[in-house]
Short mmCIF file of N, CA, C and O in Angstrom, two decimals:
data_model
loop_
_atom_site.label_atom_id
_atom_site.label_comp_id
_atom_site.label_asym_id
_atom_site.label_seq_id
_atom_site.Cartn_x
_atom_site.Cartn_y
_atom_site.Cartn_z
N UNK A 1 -17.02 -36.04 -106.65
CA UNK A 1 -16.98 -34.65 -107.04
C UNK A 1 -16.91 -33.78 -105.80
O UNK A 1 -17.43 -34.13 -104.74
N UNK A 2 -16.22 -32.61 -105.97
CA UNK A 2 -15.86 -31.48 -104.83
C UNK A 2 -17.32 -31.06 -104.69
O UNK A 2 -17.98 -31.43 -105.65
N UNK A 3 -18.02 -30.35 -103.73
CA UNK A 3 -19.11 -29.71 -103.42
C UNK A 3 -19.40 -28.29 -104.40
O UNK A 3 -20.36 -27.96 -105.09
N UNK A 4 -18.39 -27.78 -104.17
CA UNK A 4 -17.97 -27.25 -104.94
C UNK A 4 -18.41 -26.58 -106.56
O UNK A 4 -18.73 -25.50 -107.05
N UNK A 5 -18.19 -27.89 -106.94
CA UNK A 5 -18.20 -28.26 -108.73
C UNK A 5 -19.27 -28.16 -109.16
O UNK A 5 -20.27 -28.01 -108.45
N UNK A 6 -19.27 -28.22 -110.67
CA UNK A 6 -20.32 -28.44 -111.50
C UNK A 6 -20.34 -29.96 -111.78
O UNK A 6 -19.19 -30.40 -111.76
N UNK A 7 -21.10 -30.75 -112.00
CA UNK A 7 -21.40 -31.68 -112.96
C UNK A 7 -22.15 -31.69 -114.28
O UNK A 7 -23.37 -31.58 -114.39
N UNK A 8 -21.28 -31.84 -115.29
CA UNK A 8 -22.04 -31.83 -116.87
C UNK A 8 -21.48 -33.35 -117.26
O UNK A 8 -20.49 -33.97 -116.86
N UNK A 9 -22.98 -33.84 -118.60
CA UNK A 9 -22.84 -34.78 -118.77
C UNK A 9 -23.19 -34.50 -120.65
O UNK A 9 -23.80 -33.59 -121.21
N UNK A 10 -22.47 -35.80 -121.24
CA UNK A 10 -23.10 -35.10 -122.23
C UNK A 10 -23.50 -36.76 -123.05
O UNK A 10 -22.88 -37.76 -122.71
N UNK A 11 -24.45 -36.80 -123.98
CA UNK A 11 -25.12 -38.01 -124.00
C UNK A 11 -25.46 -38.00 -125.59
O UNK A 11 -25.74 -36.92 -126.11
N UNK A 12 -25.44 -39.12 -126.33
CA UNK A 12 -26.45 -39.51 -127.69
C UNK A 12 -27.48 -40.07 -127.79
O UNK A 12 -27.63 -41.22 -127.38
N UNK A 13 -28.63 -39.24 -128.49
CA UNK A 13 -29.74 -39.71 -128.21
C UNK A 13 -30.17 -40.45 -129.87
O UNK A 13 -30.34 -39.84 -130.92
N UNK A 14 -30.25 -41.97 -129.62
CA UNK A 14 -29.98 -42.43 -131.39
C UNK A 14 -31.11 -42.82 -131.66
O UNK A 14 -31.82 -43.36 -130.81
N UNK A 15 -31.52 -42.63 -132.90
CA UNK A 15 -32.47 -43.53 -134.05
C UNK A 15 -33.75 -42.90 -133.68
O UNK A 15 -34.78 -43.45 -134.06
N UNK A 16 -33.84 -41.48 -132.76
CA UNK A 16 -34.84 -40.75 -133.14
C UNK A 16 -36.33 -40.71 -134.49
O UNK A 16 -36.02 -40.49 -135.66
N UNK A 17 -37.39 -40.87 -134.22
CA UNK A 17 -38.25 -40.89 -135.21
C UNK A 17 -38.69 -40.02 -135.48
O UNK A 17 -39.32 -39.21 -134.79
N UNK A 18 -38.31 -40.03 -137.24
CA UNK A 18 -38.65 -38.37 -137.57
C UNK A 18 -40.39 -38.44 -138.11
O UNK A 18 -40.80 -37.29 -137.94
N UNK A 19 -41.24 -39.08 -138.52
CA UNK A 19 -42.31 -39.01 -138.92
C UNK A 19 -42.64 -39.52 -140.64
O UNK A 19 -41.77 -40.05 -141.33
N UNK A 20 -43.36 -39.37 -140.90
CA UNK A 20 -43.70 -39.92 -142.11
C UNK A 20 -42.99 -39.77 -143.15
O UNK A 20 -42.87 -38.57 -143.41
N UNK A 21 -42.39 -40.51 -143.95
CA UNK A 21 -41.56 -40.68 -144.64
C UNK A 21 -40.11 -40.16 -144.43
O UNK A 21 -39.21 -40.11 -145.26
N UNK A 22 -40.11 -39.77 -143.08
CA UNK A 22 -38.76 -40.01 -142.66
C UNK A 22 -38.44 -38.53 -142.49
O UNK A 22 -37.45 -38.28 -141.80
N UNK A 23 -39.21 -37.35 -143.08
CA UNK A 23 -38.87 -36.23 -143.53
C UNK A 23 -38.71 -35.12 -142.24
O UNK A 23 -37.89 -34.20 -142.15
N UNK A 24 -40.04 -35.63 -141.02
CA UNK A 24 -40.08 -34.50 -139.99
C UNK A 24 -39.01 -34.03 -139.45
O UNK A 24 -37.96 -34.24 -140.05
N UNK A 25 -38.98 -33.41 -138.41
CA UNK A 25 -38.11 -33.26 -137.33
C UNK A 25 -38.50 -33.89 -136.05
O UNK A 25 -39.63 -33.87 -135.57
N UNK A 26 -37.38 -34.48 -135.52
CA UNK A 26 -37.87 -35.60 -134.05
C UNK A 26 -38.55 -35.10 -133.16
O UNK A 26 -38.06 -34.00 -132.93
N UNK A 27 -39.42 -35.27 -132.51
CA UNK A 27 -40.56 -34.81 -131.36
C UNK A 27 -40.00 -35.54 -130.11
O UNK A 27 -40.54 -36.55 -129.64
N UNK A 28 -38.50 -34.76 -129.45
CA UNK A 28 -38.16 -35.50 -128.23
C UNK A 28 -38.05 -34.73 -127.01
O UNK A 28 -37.50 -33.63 -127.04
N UNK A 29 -38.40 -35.08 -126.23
CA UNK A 29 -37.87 -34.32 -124.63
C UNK A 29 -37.08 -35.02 -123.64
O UNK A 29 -36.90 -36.24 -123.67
N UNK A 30 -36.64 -34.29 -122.84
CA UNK A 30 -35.46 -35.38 -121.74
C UNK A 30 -36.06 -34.50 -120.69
O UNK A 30 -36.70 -33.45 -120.71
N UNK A 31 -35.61 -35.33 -119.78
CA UNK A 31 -35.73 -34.75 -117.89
C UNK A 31 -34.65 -35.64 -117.21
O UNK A 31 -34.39 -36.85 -117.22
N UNK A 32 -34.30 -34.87 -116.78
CA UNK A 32 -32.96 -35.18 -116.15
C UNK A 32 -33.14 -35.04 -114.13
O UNK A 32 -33.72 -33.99 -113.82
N UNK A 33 -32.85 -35.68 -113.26
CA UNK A 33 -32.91 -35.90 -111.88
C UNK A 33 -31.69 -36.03 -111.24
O UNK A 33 -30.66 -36.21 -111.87
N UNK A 34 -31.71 -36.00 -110.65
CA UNK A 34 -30.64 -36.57 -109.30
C UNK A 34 -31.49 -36.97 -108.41
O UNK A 34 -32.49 -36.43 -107.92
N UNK A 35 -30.99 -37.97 -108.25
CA UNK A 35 -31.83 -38.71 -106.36
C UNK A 35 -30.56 -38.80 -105.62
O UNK A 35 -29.37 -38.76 -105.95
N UNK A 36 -31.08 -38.92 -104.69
CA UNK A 36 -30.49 -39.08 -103.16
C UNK A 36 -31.32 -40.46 -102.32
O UNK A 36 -32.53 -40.68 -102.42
N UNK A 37 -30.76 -40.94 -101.83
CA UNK A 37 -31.92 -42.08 -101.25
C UNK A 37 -33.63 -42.57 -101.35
O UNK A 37 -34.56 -42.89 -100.61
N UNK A 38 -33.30 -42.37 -102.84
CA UNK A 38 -34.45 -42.44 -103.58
C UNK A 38 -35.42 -41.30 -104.14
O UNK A 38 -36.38 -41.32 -104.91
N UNK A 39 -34.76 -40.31 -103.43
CA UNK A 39 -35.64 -39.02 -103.51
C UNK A 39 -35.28 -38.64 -104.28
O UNK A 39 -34.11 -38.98 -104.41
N UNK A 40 -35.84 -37.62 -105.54
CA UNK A 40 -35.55 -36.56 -106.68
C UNK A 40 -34.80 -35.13 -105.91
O UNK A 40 -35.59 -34.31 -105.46
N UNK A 41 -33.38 -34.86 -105.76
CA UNK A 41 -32.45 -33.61 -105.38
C UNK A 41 -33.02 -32.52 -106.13
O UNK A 41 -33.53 -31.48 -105.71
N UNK A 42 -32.75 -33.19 -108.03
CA UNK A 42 -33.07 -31.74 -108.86
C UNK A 42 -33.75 -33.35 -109.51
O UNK A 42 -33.68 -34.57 -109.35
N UNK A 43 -34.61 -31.93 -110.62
CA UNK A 43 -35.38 -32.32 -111.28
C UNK A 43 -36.03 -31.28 -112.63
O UNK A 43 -37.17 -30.82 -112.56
N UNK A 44 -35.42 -31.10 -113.43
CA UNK A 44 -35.51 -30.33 -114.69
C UNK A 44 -36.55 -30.43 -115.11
O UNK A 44 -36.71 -29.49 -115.88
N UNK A 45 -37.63 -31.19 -115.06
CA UNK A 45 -39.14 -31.18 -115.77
C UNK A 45 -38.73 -31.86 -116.87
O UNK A 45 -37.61 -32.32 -117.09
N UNK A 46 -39.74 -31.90 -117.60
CA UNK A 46 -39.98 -32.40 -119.15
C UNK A 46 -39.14 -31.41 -120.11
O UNK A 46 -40.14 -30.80 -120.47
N UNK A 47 -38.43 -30.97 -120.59
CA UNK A 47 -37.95 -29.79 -121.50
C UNK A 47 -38.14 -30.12 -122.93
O UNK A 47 -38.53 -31.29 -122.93
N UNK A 48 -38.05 -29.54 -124.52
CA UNK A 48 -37.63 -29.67 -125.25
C UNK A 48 -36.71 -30.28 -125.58
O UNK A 48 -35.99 -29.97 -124.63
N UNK A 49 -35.91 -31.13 -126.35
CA UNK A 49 -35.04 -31.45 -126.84
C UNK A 49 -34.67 -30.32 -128.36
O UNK A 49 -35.38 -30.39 -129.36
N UNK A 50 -33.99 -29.78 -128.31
CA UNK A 50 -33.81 -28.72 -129.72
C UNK A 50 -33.13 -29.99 -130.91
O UNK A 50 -32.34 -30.83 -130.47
N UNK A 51 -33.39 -30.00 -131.91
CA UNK A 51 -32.99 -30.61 -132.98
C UNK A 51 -32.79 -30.18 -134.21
O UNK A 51 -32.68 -30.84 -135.24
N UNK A 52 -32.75 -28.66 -134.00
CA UNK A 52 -32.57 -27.53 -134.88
C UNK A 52 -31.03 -27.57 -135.48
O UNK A 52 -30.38 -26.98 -134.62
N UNK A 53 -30.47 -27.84 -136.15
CA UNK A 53 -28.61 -27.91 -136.47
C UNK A 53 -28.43 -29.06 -136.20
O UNK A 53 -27.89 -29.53 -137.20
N UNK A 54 -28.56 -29.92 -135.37
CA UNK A 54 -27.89 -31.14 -134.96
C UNK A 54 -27.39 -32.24 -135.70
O UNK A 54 -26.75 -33.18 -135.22
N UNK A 55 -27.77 -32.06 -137.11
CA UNK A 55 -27.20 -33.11 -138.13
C UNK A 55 -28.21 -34.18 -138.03
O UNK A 55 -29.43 -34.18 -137.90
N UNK A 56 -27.04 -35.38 -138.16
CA UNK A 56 -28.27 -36.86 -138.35
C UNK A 56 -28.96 -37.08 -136.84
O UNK A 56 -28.55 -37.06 -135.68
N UNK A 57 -30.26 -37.29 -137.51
CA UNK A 57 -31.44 -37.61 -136.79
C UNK A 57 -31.04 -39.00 -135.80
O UNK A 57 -31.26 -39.46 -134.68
N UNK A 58 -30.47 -39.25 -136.78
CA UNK A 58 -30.07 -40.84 -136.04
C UNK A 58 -29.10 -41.09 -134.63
O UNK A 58 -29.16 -42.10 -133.93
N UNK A 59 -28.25 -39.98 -134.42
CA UNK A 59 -27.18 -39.92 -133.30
C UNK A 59 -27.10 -38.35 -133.01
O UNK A 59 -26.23 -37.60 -133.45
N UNK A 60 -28.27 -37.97 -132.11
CA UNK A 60 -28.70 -36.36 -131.71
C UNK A 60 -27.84 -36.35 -130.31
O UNK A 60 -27.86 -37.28 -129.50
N UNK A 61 -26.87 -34.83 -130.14
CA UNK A 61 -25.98 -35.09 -128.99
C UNK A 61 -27.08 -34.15 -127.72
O UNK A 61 -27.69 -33.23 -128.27
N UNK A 62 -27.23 -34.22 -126.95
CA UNK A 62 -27.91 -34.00 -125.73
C UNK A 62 -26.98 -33.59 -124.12
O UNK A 62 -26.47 -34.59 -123.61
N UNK A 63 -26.86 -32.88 -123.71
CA UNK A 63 -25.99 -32.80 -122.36
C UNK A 63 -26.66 -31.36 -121.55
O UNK A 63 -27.42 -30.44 -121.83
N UNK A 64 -25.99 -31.76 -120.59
CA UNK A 64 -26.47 -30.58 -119.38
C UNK A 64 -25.55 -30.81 -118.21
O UNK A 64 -24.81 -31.71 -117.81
N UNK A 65 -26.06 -29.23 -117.73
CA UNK A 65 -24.78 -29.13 -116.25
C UNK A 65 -25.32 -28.59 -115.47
O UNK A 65 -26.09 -27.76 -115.96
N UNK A 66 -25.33 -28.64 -114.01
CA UNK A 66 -26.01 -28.59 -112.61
C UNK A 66 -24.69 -27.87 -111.39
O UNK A 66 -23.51 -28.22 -111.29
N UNK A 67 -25.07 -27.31 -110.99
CA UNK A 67 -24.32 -26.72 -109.46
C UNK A 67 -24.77 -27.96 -108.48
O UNK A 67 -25.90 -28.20 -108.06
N UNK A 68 -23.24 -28.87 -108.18
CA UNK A 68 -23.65 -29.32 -107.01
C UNK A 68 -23.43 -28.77 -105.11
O UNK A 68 -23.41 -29.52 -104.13
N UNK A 69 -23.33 -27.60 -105.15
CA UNK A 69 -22.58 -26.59 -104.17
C UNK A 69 -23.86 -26.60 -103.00
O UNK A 69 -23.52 -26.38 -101.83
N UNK A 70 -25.58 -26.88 -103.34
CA UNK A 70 -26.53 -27.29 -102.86
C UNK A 70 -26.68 -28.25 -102.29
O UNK A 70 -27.47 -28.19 -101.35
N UNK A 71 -26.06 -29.43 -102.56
CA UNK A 71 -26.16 -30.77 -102.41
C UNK A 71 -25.46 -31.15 -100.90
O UNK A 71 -24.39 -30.62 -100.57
N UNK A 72 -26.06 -32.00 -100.11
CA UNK A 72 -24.71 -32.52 -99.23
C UNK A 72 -23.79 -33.78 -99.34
O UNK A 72 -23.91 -34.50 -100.34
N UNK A 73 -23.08 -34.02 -98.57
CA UNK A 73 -22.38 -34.91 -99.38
C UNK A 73 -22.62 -36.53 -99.30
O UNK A 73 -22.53 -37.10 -98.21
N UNK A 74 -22.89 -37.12 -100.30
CA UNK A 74 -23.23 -37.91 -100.19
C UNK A 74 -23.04 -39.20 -101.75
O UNK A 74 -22.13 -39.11 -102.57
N UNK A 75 -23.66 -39.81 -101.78
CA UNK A 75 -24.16 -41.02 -103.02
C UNK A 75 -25.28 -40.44 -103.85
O UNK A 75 -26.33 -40.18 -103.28
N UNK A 76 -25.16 -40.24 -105.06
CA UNK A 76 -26.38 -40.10 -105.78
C UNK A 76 -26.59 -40.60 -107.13
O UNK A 76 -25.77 -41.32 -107.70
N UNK A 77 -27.47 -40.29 -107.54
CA UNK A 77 -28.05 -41.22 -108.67
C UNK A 77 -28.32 -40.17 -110.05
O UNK A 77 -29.34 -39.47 -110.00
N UNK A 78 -27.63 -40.07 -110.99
CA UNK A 78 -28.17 -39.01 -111.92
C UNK A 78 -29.01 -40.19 -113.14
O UNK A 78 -28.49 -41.20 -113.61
N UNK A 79 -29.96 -39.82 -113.34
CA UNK A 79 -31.25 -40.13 -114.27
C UNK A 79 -31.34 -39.16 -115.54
O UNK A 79 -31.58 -37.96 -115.58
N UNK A 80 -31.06 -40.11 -116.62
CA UNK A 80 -31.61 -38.96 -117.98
C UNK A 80 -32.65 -39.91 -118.73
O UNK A 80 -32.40 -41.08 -119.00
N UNK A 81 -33.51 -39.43 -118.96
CA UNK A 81 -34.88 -39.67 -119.82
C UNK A 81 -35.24 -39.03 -120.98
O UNK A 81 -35.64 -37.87 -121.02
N UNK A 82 -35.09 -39.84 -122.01
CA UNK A 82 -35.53 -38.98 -123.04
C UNK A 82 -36.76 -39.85 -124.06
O UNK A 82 -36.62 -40.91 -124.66
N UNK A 83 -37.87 -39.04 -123.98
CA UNK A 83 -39.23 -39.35 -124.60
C UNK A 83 -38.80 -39.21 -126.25
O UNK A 83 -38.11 -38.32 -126.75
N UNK A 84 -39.39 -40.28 -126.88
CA UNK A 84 -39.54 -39.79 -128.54
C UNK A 84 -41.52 -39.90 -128.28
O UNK A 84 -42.23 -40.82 -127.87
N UNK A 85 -41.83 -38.58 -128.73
CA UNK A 85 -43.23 -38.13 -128.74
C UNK A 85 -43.56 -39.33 -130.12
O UNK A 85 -44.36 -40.26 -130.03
N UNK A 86 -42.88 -39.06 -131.10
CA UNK A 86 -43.46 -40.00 -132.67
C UNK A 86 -43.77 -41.30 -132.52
O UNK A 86 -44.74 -41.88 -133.02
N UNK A 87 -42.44 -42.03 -131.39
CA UNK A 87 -43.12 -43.78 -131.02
C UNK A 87 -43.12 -44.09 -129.76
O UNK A 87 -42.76 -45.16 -129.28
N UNK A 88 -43.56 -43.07 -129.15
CA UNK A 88 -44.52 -42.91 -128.20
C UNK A 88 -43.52 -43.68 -127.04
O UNK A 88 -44.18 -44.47 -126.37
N UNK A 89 -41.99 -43.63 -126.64
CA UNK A 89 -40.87 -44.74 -126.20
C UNK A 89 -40.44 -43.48 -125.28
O UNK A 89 -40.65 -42.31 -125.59
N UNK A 90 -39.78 -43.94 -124.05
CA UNK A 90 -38.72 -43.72 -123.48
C UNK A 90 -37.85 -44.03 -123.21
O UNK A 90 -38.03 -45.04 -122.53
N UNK A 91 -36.57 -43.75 -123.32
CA UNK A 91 -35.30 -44.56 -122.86
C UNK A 91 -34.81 -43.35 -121.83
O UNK A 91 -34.95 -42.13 -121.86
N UNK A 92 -34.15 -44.29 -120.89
CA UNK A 92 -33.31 -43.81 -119.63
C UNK A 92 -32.81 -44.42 -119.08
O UNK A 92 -33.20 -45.33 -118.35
N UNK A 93 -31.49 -43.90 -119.40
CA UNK A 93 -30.16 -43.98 -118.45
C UNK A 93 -29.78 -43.32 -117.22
O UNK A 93 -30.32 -42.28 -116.85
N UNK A 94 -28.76 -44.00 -116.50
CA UNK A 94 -28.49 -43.76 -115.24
C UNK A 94 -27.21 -43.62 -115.17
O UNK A 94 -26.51 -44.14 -116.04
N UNK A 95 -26.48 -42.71 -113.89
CA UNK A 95 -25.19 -42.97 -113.62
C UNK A 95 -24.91 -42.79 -111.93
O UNK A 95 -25.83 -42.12 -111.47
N UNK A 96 -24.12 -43.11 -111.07
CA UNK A 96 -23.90 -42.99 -109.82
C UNK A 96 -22.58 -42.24 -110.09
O UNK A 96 -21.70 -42.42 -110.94
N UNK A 97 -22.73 -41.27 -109.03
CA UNK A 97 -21.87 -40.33 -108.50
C UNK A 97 -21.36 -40.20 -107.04
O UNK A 97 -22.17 -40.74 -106.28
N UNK A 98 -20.34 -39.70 -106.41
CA UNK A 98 -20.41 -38.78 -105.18
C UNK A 98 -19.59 -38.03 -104.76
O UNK A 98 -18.38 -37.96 -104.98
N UNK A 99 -20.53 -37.20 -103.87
CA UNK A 99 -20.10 -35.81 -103.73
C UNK A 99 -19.24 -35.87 -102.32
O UNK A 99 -19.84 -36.30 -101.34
N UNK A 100 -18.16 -35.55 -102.19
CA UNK A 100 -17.43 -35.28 -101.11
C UNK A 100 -17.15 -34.01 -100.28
O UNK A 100 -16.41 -34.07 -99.30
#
């Protein structure tokens, strides 16, 4: 990626647990990173996941976008995490990038 640029990613977050008898709404959050030689670049915190409109519970779409114009150039590591609060799970994915 140019220095320049944005990077957006956009992701499915599946089989979400809605709560007792299936009825709630999913209790999820993501945090999203970039590292650099192990180090956290950015780091979004814990956020909400909104699940307000999103249709089936089962395949919730999730994405975000970052200024990499901060960054120098280099190899990095983007990290997405997303907590289901209901079974108490995290899953996280990874992707490698770099910035030129």
């Amino acid at each position: 990626f140019a220095r320049a640029s944005r990077l957006g990613f956009y992701a499915y977050i599946y089989n979400a647990s809605r709560g007792e008898g299936g009825r709630g709404a999913p209790d999820l959050t993501a945090r999203v990173r970039v590292l650099h030689n192990d180090r956290a670049v950015i780091d979004s915190g814990e956020r909400k996941v909104s699940t307000e409109g999103a249709g089936d519970p089962a395949r919730l779409p999730y994405g975000a976008d970052f200024d990499l114009s901060a960054l120098p150039p280099g190899r990095y590591l983007l990290e997405v995490a997303v907590t289901d609060g209901r079974a108490k799970q995290t899953a996280t994915q990874t992707a490698r990038f770099e910035i030129r």
